[in-house]
Tab-separated table of C-alpha atoms and ligand atoms in Angstrom:
chain	number	residue	atom	x	y	z
A	1082	MET	CA	28.771	12.943	2.001
A	1083	THR	CA	25.202	12.766	3.201
A	1084	ILE	CA	22.973	9.826	2.537
A	1085	ILE	CA	20.117	10.227	0.062
A	1086	PRO	CA	17.319	7.972	1.369
A	1087	TYR	CA	14.797	6.399	-1.038
A	1088	GLY	CA	11.907	7.540	1.129
A	1089	ARG	CA	11.580	9.791	4.124
A	1090	GLN	CA	8.838	11.532	6.078
A	1091	SER	CA	8.264	15.272	5.886
A	1092	ILE	CA	7.412	16.707	9.312
A	1093	ASP	CA	7.009	20.438	9.804
A	1094	LYS	CA	6.175	22.797	12.663
A	1095	GLN	CA	2.423	22.444	12.084
A	1096	ASP	CA	2.688	18.631	12.448
A	1097	ILE	CA	4.638	18.984	15.696
A	1098	GLU	CA	2.201	21.525	17.135
A	1099	SER	CA	-0.724	19.311	16.218
A	1100	VAL	CA	0.785	16.327	18.073
A	1101	VAL	CA	1.804	18.405	21.090
A	1102	ALA	CA	-1.724	19.801	21.375
A	1103	ALA	CA	-3.133	16.251	21.299
A	1104	LEU	CA	-0.709	15.203	24.044
A	1105	SER	CA	-2.031	17.832	26.401
A	1106	GLY	CA	-5.667	17.086	25.541
A	1107	GLU	CA	-8.167	14.946	27.398
A	1108	PHE	CA	-7.628	11.806	25.320
A	1109	LEU	CA	-4.468	10.110	24.166
A	1110	THR	CA	-6.519	7.469	22.386
A	1111	THR	CA	-10.195	6.782	21.457
A	1112	GLY	CA	-10.959	10.500	21.555
A	1113	PRO	CA	-12.413	12.963	19.052
A	1114	LEU	CA	-9.382	13.186	16.744
A	1115	VAL	CA	-10.001	9.670	15.471
A	1116	GLU	CA	-13.278	10.680	13.882
A	1117	LEU	CA	-11.859	13.982	12.636
A	1118	PHE	CA	-9.036	12.128	10.890
A	1119	GLU	CA	-11.458	9.589	9.431
A	1120	ILE	CA	-13.667	12.379	8.048
A	1121	ALA	CA	-10.680	14.180	6.540
A	1122	LEU	CA	-9.469	10.939	4.983
A	1123	GLU	CA	-12.900	10.299	3.491
A	1124	LYS	CA	-12.682	13.644	1.676
A	1125	LEU	CA	-9.434	12.566	0.053
A	1126	VAL	CA	-10.192	8.922	-0.771
A	1127	GLY	CA	-13.869	9.289	-1.652
A	1128	ALA	CA	-15.289	6.690	0.750
A	1129	PRO	CA	-15.837	6.330	4.501
A	1130	CYS	CA	-12.755	5.168	6.438
A	1131	VAL	CA	-11.769	3.335	9.607
A	1132	THR	CA	-8.321	4.207	10.959
A	1133	VAL	CA	-6.137	1.396	12.298
A	1134	SER	CA	-2.659	0.971	13.739
A	1135	SER	CA	-0.784	-0.093	10.570
A	1136	GLY	CA	-1.142	-1.072	6.942
A	1137	THR	CA	-0.767	-4.691	8.002
A	1138	ALA	CA	-3.634	-4.260	10.487
A	1139	ALA	CA	-5.696	-2.677	7.691
A	1140	LEU	CA	-5.208	-5.785	5.545
A	1141	HIS	CA	-6.024	-8.068	8.485
A	1142	CYS	CA	-9.274	-6.124	9.047
A	1143	ALA	CA	-10.178	-6.208	5.340
A	1144	TYR	CA	-9.761	-9.987	5.240
A	1145	ALA	CA	-11.793	-10.312	8.436
A	1146	ALA	CA	-14.560	-8.165	6.937
A	1147	ILE	CA	-15.019	-10.446	3.925
A	1148	GLY	CA	-15.210	-13.434	6.280
A	1149	LEU	CA	-12.044	-15.067	4.973
A	1150	LYS	CA	-11.654	-18.595	6.338
A	1151	ALA	CA	-9.535	-21.711	6.094
A	1152	GLY	CA	-9.623	-23.206	2.622
A	1153	ASP	CA	-10.553	-19.960	0.875
A	1154	GLU	CA	-8.229	-18.758	-1.841
A	1155	VAL	CA	-6.920	-15.221	-2.231
A	1156	ILE	CA	-5.311	-14.151	-5.495
A	1157	THR	CA	-2.361	-11.796	-4.955
A	1158	PRO	CA	0.548	-10.390	-6.964
A	1159	PRO	CA	4.048	-11.676	-6.088
A	1160	ILE	CA	5.502	-8.161	-6.404
A	1161	THR	CA	4.415	-6.744	-3.060
A	1162	PHE	CA	5.393	-6.409	0.560
A	1163	ILE	CA	4.697	-9.710	2.335
A	1164	ALA	CA	1.965	-8.203	4.555
A	1165	THR	CA	-0.432	-8.504	1.588
A	1166	GLN	CA	-0.167	-12.280	1.911
A	1167	ALA	CA	0.643	-12.620	5.627
A	1168	ALA	CA	-2.602	-11.097	6.832
A	1169	ALA	CA	-4.620	-13.518	4.654
A	1170	ALA	CA	-2.543	-16.528	5.672
A	1171	PHE	CA	-3.519	-15.936	9.314
A	1172	PHE	CA	-7.082	-16.928	8.439
A	1173	GLY	CA	-5.827	-20.212	6.996
A	1174	ALA	CA	-6.498	-19.012	3.469
A	1175	LYS	CA	-4.510	-20.408	0.590
A	1176	ILE	CA	-2.391	-17.752	-1.097
A	1177	VAL	CA	-2.650	-17.915	-4.885
A	1178	PHE	CA	-0.344	-15.902	-7.100
A	1179	ALA	CA	-1.104	-14.203	-10.390
A	1180	ASP	CA	1.656	-12.746	-12.537
A	1181	VAL	CA	2.211	-8.997	-12.983
A	1182	GLN	CA	2.467	-6.596	-15.918
A	1183	ILE	CA	6.038	-5.733	-16.793
A	1184	GLU	CA	5.345	-2.028	-17.320
A	1185	THR	CA	3.760	-1.362	-13.906
A	1186	GLY	CA	4.574	-4.337	-11.674
A	1187	ASN	CA	0.838	-4.565	-10.992
A	1188	ILE	CA	-1.274	-7.732	-11.051
A	1189	ASP	CA	-2.245	-8.751	-14.597
A	1190	PRO	CA	-6.018	-9.245	-15.019
A	1191	ARG	CA	-5.411	-12.010	-17.567
A	1192	SER	CA	-3.421	-14.050	-15.110
A	1193	VAL	CA	-6.025	-13.349	-12.416
A	1194	LEU	CA	-8.645	-14.916	-14.709
A	1195	ASN	CA	-6.506	-18.055	-15.018
A	1196	ALA	CA	-6.123	-18.280	-11.239
A	1197	ILE	CA	-9.840	-18.180	-10.354
A	1198	THR	CA	-11.326	-21.381	-8.887
A	1199	PRO	CA	-14.602	-22.118	-7.084
A	1200	ARG	CA	-12.699	-21.479	-3.814
A	1201	THR	CA	-11.530	-17.981	-4.717
A	1202	LYS	CA	-12.777	-15.470	-2.160
A	1203	ALA	CA	-10.939	-12.314	-3.186
A	1204	ILE	CA	-8.585	-10.695	-5.630
A	1205	VAL	CA	-6.010	-8.392	-4.055
A	1206	ALA	CA	-4.500	-5.658	-6.196
A	1207	VAL	CA	-1.423	-3.727	-5.059
A	1208	ASP	CA	-0.811	-0.282	-6.574
A	1209	PHE	CA	2.919	-0.727	-7.024
A	1210	ALA	CA	4.920	2.484	-6.486
A	1211	GLY	CA	1.646	4.421	-6.357
A	1212	HIS	CA	0.492	3.506	-9.877
A	1213	PRO	CA	-3.094	2.191	-9.690
A	1214	ALA	CA	-3.707	-1.384	-10.827
A	1215	GLU	CA	-6.146	-2.248	-13.657
A	1216	LEU	CA	-9.098	-1.644	-11.386
A	1217	ASP	CA	-11.951	-1.678	-13.934
A	1218	GLU	CA	-10.900	-5.051	-15.341
A	1219	LEU	CA	-10.323	-6.488	-11.862
A	1220	LYS	CA	-13.661	-5.187	-10.627
A	1221	GLU	CA	-15.387	-6.778	-13.576
A	1222	ILE	CA	-13.698	-10.131	-12.892
A	1223	ALA	CA	-14.611	-9.893	-9.199
A	1224	LYS	CA	-18.216	-9.024	-9.995
A	1225	SER	CA	-18.751	-11.772	-12.544
A	1226	ASN	CA	-17.274	-14.358	-10.167
A	1227	ASN	CA	-19.112	-13.029	-7.122
A	1228	ILE	CA	-15.898	-12.434	-5.158
A	1229	PHE	CA	-14.324	-9.390	-3.508
A	1230	LEU	CA	-11.773	-6.940	-4.846
A	1231	ILE	CA	-9.407	-5.691	-2.133
A	1232	GLU	CA	-6.885	-3.001	-3.022
A	1233	ASP	CA	-3.666	-2.712	-1.040
A	1234	ALA	CA	-3.108	1.001	-1.591
A	1235	SER	CA	-0.191	1.297	0.841
A	1236	HIS	CA	1.754	3.110	-1.906
A	1237	SER	CA	-1.012	5.036	-3.617
A	1238	ILE	CA	-2.975	7.312	-1.316
A	1239	GLY	CA	-3.723	10.460	-3.319
A	1240	SER	CA	-3.511	8.720	-6.713
A	1241	LEU	CA	-6.438	8.793	-9.156
A	1242	TYR	CA	-7.787	6.112	-11.465
A	1243	ARG	CA	-10.005	7.404	-14.281
A	1244	ASP	CA	-10.494	10.600	-12.237
A	1245	LYS	CA	-11.681	8.645	-9.193
A	1246	PRO	CA	-9.656	8.746	-5.969
A	1247	ILE	CA	-7.940	5.550	-4.838
A	1248	GLY	CA	-10.065	4.324	-1.952
A	1249	SER	CA	-13.399	4.777	-3.714
A	1250	ILE	CA	-13.178	1.926	-6.231
A	1251	ALA	CA	-12.476	-1.524	-4.741
A	1252	ASP	CA	-14.802	-3.255	-2.242
A	1253	LEU	CA	-12.191	-2.504	0.421
A	1254	THR	CA	-9.047	-0.392	0.112
A	1255	THR	CA	-6.222	-0.476	2.645
A	1256	PHE	CA	-3.676	2.259	3.365
A	1257	SER	CA	-0.420	2.438	5.340
A	1258	PHE	CA	0.912	5.546	7.063
A	1259	PHE	CA	4.417	4.225	7.736
A	1260	PRO	CA	7.014	7.059	7.571
A	1261	THR	CA	8.262	6.305	4.051
A	1262	LYS	CA	4.728	6.245	2.595
A	1263	ASN	CA	3.026	9.238	0.964
A	1264	LEU	CA	1.452	10.372	4.242
A	1265	THR	CA	2.528	9.370	7.736
A	1266	THR	CA	1.258	8.916	11.293
A	1267	ALA	CA	4.530	7.126	12.309
A	1268	GLU	CA	2.727	3.781	12.421
A	1269	GLY	CA	-0.819	3.699	11.154
A	1270	GLY	CA	-3.233	2.731	8.446
A	1271	ALA	CA	-6.836	2.852	7.323
A	1272	VAL	CA	-9.476	0.885	5.469
A	1273	SER	CA	-11.980	2.574	3.173
A	1274	SER	CA	-15.172	1.177	1.691
A	1275	LYS	CA	-18.404	2.414	0.198
A	1276	ASN	CA	-20.084	-0.710	1.570
A	1277	PRO	CA	-21.351	0.129	5.104
A	1278	GLU	CA	-21.704	-3.553	6.075
A	1279	LEU	CA	-18.079	-4.301	5.216
A	1280	LEU	CA	-16.814	-1.173	6.921
A	1281	LYS	CA	-18.808	-1.945	10.068
A	1282	LYS	CA	-17.068	-5.329	10.199
A	1283	VAL	CA	-13.694	-3.620	9.795
A	1284	ARG	CA	-14.471	-1.257	12.655
A	1285	ARG	CA	-15.677	-4.030	14.913
A	1286	PHE	CA	-12.717	-6.334	14.185
A	1287	SER	CA	-10.276	-3.488	14.867
A	1288	ARG	CA	-11.987	-2.649	18.191
A	1289	GLN	CA	-11.878	-6.048	19.966
A	1290	GLY	CA	-15.085	-7.239	18.306
A	1291	MET	CA	-17.058	-5.220	20.849
A	1292	VAL	CA	-20.782	-4.721	20.186
A	1293	ARG	CA	-21.924	-1.543	21.936
A	1294	ASP	CA	-25.323	-0.904	20.349
A	1295	PRO	CA	-28.052	-2.258	22.697
A	1296	LYS	CA	-30.250	-2.996	19.668
A	1297	GLU	CA	-27.779	-5.698	18.677
A	1298	PHE	CA	-27.334	-7.292	22.122
A	1299	GLU	CA	-28.021	-10.989	22.615
A	1300	LEU	CA	-27.585	-10.752	26.395
A	1301	LEU	CA	-30.485	-8.607	27.530
A	1302	LYS	CA	-30.355	-8.655	31.346
A	1303	GLU	CA	-27.114	-6.787	31.938
A	1304	GLY	CA	-26.695	-3.236	33.222
A	1305	ALA	CA	-25.615	-0.053	31.500
A	1306	TRP	CA	-21.961	-1.159	31.662
A	1307	HIS	CA	-22.631	-3.969	29.266
A	1308	GLN	CA	-20.973	-4.592	25.920
A	1309	GLU	CA	-20.567	-7.981	24.298
A	1310	VAL	CA	-18.561	-9.870	21.691
A	1311	HIS	CA	-20.151	-11.929	18.904
A	1312	GLU	CA	-16.987	-12.524	16.932
A	1313	PHE	CA	-13.383	-12.126	18.091
A	1314	GLY	CA	-11.560	-8.978	17.152
A	1315	LEU	CA	-8.225	-7.408	18.050
A	1316	ASN	CA	-7.010	-4.021	19.195
A	1317	TYR	CA	-5.921	-2.167	16.065
A	1318	ARG	CA	-6.945	1.333	17.158
A	1319	LEU	CA	-4.974	4.343	15.972
A	1320	PRO	CA	-4.522	6.664	18.972
A	1321	ASP	CA	-5.592	10.330	18.960
A	1322	VAL	CA	-1.965	11.429	19.265
A	1323	LEU	CA	-1.205	9.812	15.900
A	1324	CYS	CA	-4.495	10.925	14.356
A	1325	ALA	CA	-3.373	14.476	15.207
A	1326	LEU	CA	-0.301	13.936	13.045
A	1327	GLY	CA	-2.461	12.423	10.299
A	1328	ILE	CA	-4.877	15.379	10.298
A	1329	SER	CA	-1.982	17.798	9.929
A	1330	GLN	CA	-0.261	15.700	7.239
A	1331	LEU	CA	-3.486	15.434	5.243
A	1332	THR	CA	-3.707	19.199	4.848
A	1333	LYS	CA	-0.508	18.964	2.788
A	1334	ILE	CA	-1.234	15.883	0.683
A	1335	GLN	CA	-1.799	17.770	-2.604
A	1336	GLN	CA	1.403	19.715	-2.067
A	1337	PHE	CA	3.253	16.441	-1.322
A	1338	LYS	CA	1.738	14.937	-4.438
A	1339	SER	CA	2.824	17.738	-6.733
A	1340	ILE	CA	6.394	17.492	-5.413
A	1341	ARG	CA	6.401	13.702	-5.838
A	1342	LYS	CA	5.024	14.072	-9.355
A	1343	SER	CA	7.603	16.625	-10.375
A	1344	ILE	CA	10.427	14.427	-9.048
A	1345	ALA	CA	9.050	11.504	-11.070
A	1346	SER	CA	8.659	13.680	-14.170
A	1347	ARG	CA	12.269	14.770	-13.924
A	1348	TYR	CA	13.429	11.128	-13.705
A	1349	MET	CA	11.308	10.327	-16.769
A	1350	LEU	CA	12.689	13.286	-18.679
A	1351	GLU	CA	16.355	13.013	-17.793
A	1352	LEU	CA	16.676	9.233	-17.820
A	1353	SER	CA	14.566	8.386	-20.857
A	1354	ALA	CA	17.424	9.130	-23.269
A	1355	ASN	CA	19.503	6.401	-21.605
A	1356	GLU	CA	18.963	3.269	-23.693
A	1357	HIS	CA	20.355	1.002	-20.937
A	1358	LEU	CA	17.378	1.525	-18.680
A	1359	THR	CA	13.583	1.648	-18.805
A	1360	VAL	CA	11.689	4.209	-16.758
A	1361	HIS	CA	8.209	3.675	-15.351
A	1362	ARG	CA	5.456	5.654	-17.086
A	1363	GLU	CA	1.956	6.661	-16.076
A	1364	LYS	CA	-0.811	5.017	-18.058
A	1365	ALA	CA	-3.058	7.559	-19.766
A	1366	TYR	CA	-5.972	7.008	-17.378
A	1367	VAL	CA	-4.167	7.414	-14.044
A	1368	ASP	CA	-2.733	10.267	-12.011
A	1369	VAL	CA	0.017	8.900	-9.773
A	1370	ASN	CA	1.130	10.044	-6.347
A	1371	TRP	CA	4.542	8.375	-6.690
A	1372	HIS	CA	5.725	6.467	-3.621
A	1373	PHE	CA	9.133	5.750	-5.189
A	1374	PHE	CA	10.263	5.726	-8.790
A	1375	PRO	CA	10.944	2.314	-10.376
A	1376	ILE	CA	13.360	1.803	-13.236
A	1377	ARG	CA	14.409	-1.434	-14.880
A	1378	VAL	CA	17.936	-2.261	-16.023
A	1379	PRO	CA	19.412	-5.406	-17.630
A	1380	ALA	CA	19.401	-8.145	-14.975
A	1381	GLU	CA	23.186	-8.552	-15.011
A	1382	LYS	CA	23.640	-4.828	-14.299
A	1383	ARG	CA	21.138	-4.585	-11.458
A	1384	LEU	CA	23.280	-5.789	-8.531
A	1385	PRO	CA	26.432	-3.859	-9.556
A	1386	LEU	CA	24.330	-0.727	-10.128
A	1387	PHE	CA	22.633	-1.143	-6.760
A	1388	ASP	CA	26.013	-1.511	-5.011
A	1389	TYR	CA	27.457	1.422	-6.951
A	1390	LEU	CA	24.602	3.712	-5.927
A	1391	ARG	CA	24.731	2.553	-2.306
A	1392	ASP	CA	28.511	3.047	-2.257
A	1393	ASN	CA	27.806	6.600	-3.367
A	1394	ASN	CA	25.323	7.061	-0.534
A	1395	VAL	CA	22.200	6.809	-2.681
A	1396	PHE	CA	19.957	4.461	-0.730
A	1397	VAL	CA	18.041	2.843	-3.545
A	1398	GLN	CA	15.838	-0.183	-2.910
A	1399	VAL	CA	14.693	-3.259	-4.789
A	1400	ASN	CA	10.946	-3.848	-4.569
A	1401	TYR	CA	10.189	-6.722	-4.176
A	1402	LEU	CA	11.467	-10.265	-3.856
A	1403	PRO	CA	8.532	-12.214	-5.417
A	1404	ALA	CA	6.562	-13.190	-2.323
A	1405	TYR	CA	6.437	-16.906	-3.189
A	1406	ARG	CA	10.248	-17.010	-2.909
A	1407	HIS	CA	10.136	-16.302	0.827
A	1408	PRO	CA	10.975	-19.530	2.676
A	1409	VAL	CA	7.605	-19.317	4.443
A	1410	PHE	CA	6.075	-20.479	1.131
A	1411	SER	CA	8.413	-23.453	0.682
A	1412	ASN	CA	5.592	-25.939	1.311
A	1413	TYR	CA	3.654	-24.409	-1.612
A	1414	LYS	CA	6.359	-25.797	-3.952
A	1415	ILE	CA	5.911	-22.914	-6.369
A	1416	LYS	CA	8.031	-22.910	-9.519
A	1417	PRO	CA	9.269	-19.378	-10.206
A	1418	SER	CA	9.064	-20.214	-13.924
A	1419	GLU	CA	5.264	-20.080	-13.580
A	1420	PHE	CA	5.607	-16.332	-13.031
A	1421	PRO	CA	8.024	-15.203	-15.746
A	1422	VAL	CA	7.051	-11.539	-15.626
A	1423	SER	CA	7.396	-11.255	-11.829
A	1424	GLU	CA	10.796	-12.958	-12.112
A	1425	GLN	CA	11.921	-10.571	-14.834
A	1426	PHE	CA	10.545	-7.567	-12.963
A	1427	TYR	CA	12.367	-8.532	-9.779
A	1428	ALA	CA	15.612	-9.235	-11.654
A	1429	GLU	CA	15.618	-5.825	-13.322
A	1430	GLU	CA	14.013	-3.410	-10.860
A	1431	ILE	CA	15.575	-0.633	-8.786
A	1432	SER	CA	13.515	1.947	-6.842
A	1433	LEU	CA	14.865	5.470	-7.017
A	1434	PRO	CA	14.374	8.012	-4.222
A	1435	VAL	CA	11.162	10.047	-4.168
A	1436	HIS	CA	10.322	12.092	-1.127
A	1437	VAL	CA	9.120	15.571	-0.357
A	1438	ASN	CA	12.471	16.889	0.861
A	1439	LEU	CA	14.600	15.383	-1.904
A	1440	SER	CA	16.563	18.414	-3.085
A	1441	PHE	CA	17.105	19.304	-6.747
A	1442	GLU	CA	20.856	18.773	-6.219
A	1443	ASP	CA	20.378	15.356	-4.630
A	1444	GLN	CA	18.193	14.255	-7.509
A	1445	SER	CA	20.854	15.553	-9.920
A	1446	THR	CA	23.368	13.342	-8.099
A	1447	VAL	CA	21.134	10.281	-8.507
A	1448	ILE	CA	20.598	10.984	-12.221
A	1449	GLU	CA	24.296	11.677	-12.898
A	1450	LEU	CA	25.401	8.490	-11.108
A	1451	LEU	CA	22.881	6.450	-13.088
A	1452	ASN	CA	23.864	7.936	-16.412
A	1453	ARG	CA	27.563	7.491	-15.601
A	1454	PHE	CA	27.184	3.825	-14.614
A	1455	LEU	CA	24.833	2.923	-17.469
A	1456	SER	CA	26.632	4.392	-20.458
B	2873	LIG	C1	4.006	-0.790	3.785
B	2873	LIG	C2	3.177	-1.826	3.137
B	2873	LIG	C3	2.294	-2.654	3.874
B	2873	LIG	C4	2.277	-2.685	5.363
B	2873	LIG	O1	2.101	-1.487	5.955
B	2873	LIG	P1	2.628	-1.266	7.493
B	2873	LIG	O2	2.009	0.051	7.836
B	2873	LIG	O3	4.117	-1.228	7.432
B	2873	LIG	O4	2.108	-2.378	8.300
B	2873	LIG	C5	1.484	-3.516	3.175
B	2873	LIG	N1	1.534	-3.608	1.837
B	2873	LIG	C6	2.380	-2.864	1.100
B	2873	LIG	C7	2.378	-3.006	-0.389
B	2873	LIG	C8	3.247	-1.968	1.727
B	2873	LIG	O5	4.115	-1.264	1.002
């Protein structure tokens, strides 16, 4: 019996030809495909983009761009991949948690309000499973407190919020192009922003902090070779070879999205009659490019169901262990009882497979196994 993975890349002949052509070109990295990919991405996400080497790098650059420093506080949801917090912690920021909404797993604006202090520098929203967070409310809170809204859109490229593309709404939006995500460059990521100042800082941080524009030089007596650093950066460049894959993948994003949506719709339709589980739904004002499909089951059934599906070669996942439970946060002395919804969400959640090459028969298998176990 073959394994049904919860997420998998879709690579076709066009993708392979695109990469091969890049390999025989003049540049393997820092060439023309970087800009071409960034321009193509901008068309999809509705704001200028800087490509970087991973979703984690994208978050690191976003935090650098807002000038995050030791003692600042960043409000994050517990239900996320740890990179959301890790990249902020590297600046010495204090990670603050706000509880999530049970129906989406996304950060709850009401609990964000309770978490704001004079030290808060940013709110970070994560679009869990591809479903956009409550961006209008969060933007309003950010604006009235004079802080930044960063959106970790690792799951949600191609999703819409009130008809606006994800990437065009928050002060900074970060994307990941890891193979299981909705679009891949193997490893890769991007940051989008409509704020040119912020995006310039992202670009500079991701390119060693190098200043190349003579108008900005502080050292004026050097030759034409000169470039200088005002603030440290790192090397987070995405090479041309991977941009070539990204450019090719992007041409198919709407096709990918319609397949992902129809897989999610079928889960909603064929599982909703089962009273032992709760399916995720789209809120009325969003259009979701589903990364995976979350369901919730009674907590006592979750582990046995997970094992049952895995034993039957359905590679479901659980997303995510509330971040504050990772031992790295032990010195924060966080009481899980402060985040009852995140705890409940984690106890009940299972992520069902969604990917472009999931066959109708394989999805039937997943649905039949679920309905058999939960009856
Ligand atoms: C995948 C992911 C990241 C990190 O992306 P990488 O490309 O793997 O570095 C960050 N946040 C979330 C929510 C993710 O799912």
